[in-house]
GROMACS .gro file of C-alpha atoms in nm:
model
   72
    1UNK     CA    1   6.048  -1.756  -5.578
    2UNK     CA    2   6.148  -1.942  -5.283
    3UNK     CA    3   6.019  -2.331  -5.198
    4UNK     CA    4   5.763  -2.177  -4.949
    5UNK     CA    5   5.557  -2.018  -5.209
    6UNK     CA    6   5.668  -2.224  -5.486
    7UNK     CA    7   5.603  -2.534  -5.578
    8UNK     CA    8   5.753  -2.619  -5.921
    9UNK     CA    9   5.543  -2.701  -6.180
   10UNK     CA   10   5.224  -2.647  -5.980
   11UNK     CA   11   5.202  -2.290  -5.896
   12UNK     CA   12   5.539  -2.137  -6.046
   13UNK     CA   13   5.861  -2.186  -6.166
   14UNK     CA   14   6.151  -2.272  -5.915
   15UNK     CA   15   6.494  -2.150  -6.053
   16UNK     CA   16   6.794  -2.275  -5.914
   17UNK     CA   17   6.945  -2.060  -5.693
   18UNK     CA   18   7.216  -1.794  -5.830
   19UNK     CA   19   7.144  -1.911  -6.181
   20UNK     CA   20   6.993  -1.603  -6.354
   21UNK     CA   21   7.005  -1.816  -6.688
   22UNK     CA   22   6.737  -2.062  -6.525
   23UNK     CA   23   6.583  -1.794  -6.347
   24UNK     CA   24   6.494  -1.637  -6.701
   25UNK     CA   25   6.422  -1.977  -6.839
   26UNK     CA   26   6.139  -2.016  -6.528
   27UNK     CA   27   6.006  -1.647  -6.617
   28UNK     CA   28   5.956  -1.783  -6.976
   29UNK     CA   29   5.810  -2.091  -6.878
   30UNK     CA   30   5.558  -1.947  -6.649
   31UNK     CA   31   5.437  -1.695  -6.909
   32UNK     CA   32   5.412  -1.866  -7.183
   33UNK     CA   33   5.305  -2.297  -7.011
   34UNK     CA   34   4.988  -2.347  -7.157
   35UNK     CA   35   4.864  -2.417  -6.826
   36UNK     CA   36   4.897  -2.043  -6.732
   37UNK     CA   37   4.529  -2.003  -6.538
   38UNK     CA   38   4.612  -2.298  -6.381
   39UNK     CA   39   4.901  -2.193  -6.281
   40UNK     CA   40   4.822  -1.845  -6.142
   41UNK     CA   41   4.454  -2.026  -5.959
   42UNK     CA   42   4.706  -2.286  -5.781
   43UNK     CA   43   4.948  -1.957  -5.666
   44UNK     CA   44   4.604  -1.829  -5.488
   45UNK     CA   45   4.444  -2.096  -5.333
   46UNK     CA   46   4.821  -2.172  -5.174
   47UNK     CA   47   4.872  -1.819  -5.033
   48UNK     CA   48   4.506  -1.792  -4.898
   49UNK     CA   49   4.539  -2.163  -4.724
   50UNK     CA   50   4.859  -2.078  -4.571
   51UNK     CA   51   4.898  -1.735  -4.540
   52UNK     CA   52   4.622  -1.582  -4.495
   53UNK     CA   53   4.557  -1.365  -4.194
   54UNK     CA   54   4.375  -1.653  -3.977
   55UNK     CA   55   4.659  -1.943  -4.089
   56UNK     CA   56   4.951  -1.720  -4.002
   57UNK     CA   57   4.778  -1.597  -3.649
   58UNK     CA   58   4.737  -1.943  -3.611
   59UNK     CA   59   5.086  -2.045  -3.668
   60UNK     CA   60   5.229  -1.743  -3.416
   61UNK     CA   61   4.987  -1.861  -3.123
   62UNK     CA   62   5.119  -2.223  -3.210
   63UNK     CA   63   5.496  -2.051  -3.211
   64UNK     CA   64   5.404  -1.865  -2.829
   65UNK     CA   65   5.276  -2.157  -2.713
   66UNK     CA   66   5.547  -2.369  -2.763
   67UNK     CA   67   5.843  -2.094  -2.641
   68UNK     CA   68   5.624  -2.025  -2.326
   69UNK     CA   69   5.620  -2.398  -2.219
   70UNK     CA   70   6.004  -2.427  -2.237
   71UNK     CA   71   6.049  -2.115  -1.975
   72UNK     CA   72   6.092  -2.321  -1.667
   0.00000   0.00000   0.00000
């Protein structure tokens, strides 16, 4: 995954990028870390506090808001 969804070690497995052996390494680890549940409730709650339908809305008015104030 990439380091907006991911954060290693708390939600997922972060492979290094173009390194399929660490890639398969972080598919291992994720299935078989003991902290699993954990895992997979910490992947949730990060998704529904940032990009859930409300957040990301949020973010695009933010996003307008600041292109329309630089048009002289």
């Amino acid at each position: 995954g990439n380091s907006d969804l991911v954060e290693h070690g708390r939600n997922g497995y972060l492979a290094r990028a173009f390194s399929p052996e660490d890639f398969a390494e972080g598919i291992n680890w994720s299935l078989n870390d003991s902290r699993y549940e954990t895992l997979g409730r910490n992947a949730r709650e990060k998704v529904l506090r940032e990009f859930d339908n409300r957040a990301t809305a949020g973010k695009y008015i933010a996003l307008y808001k600041e292109v329309l104030e630089k048009i002289p």
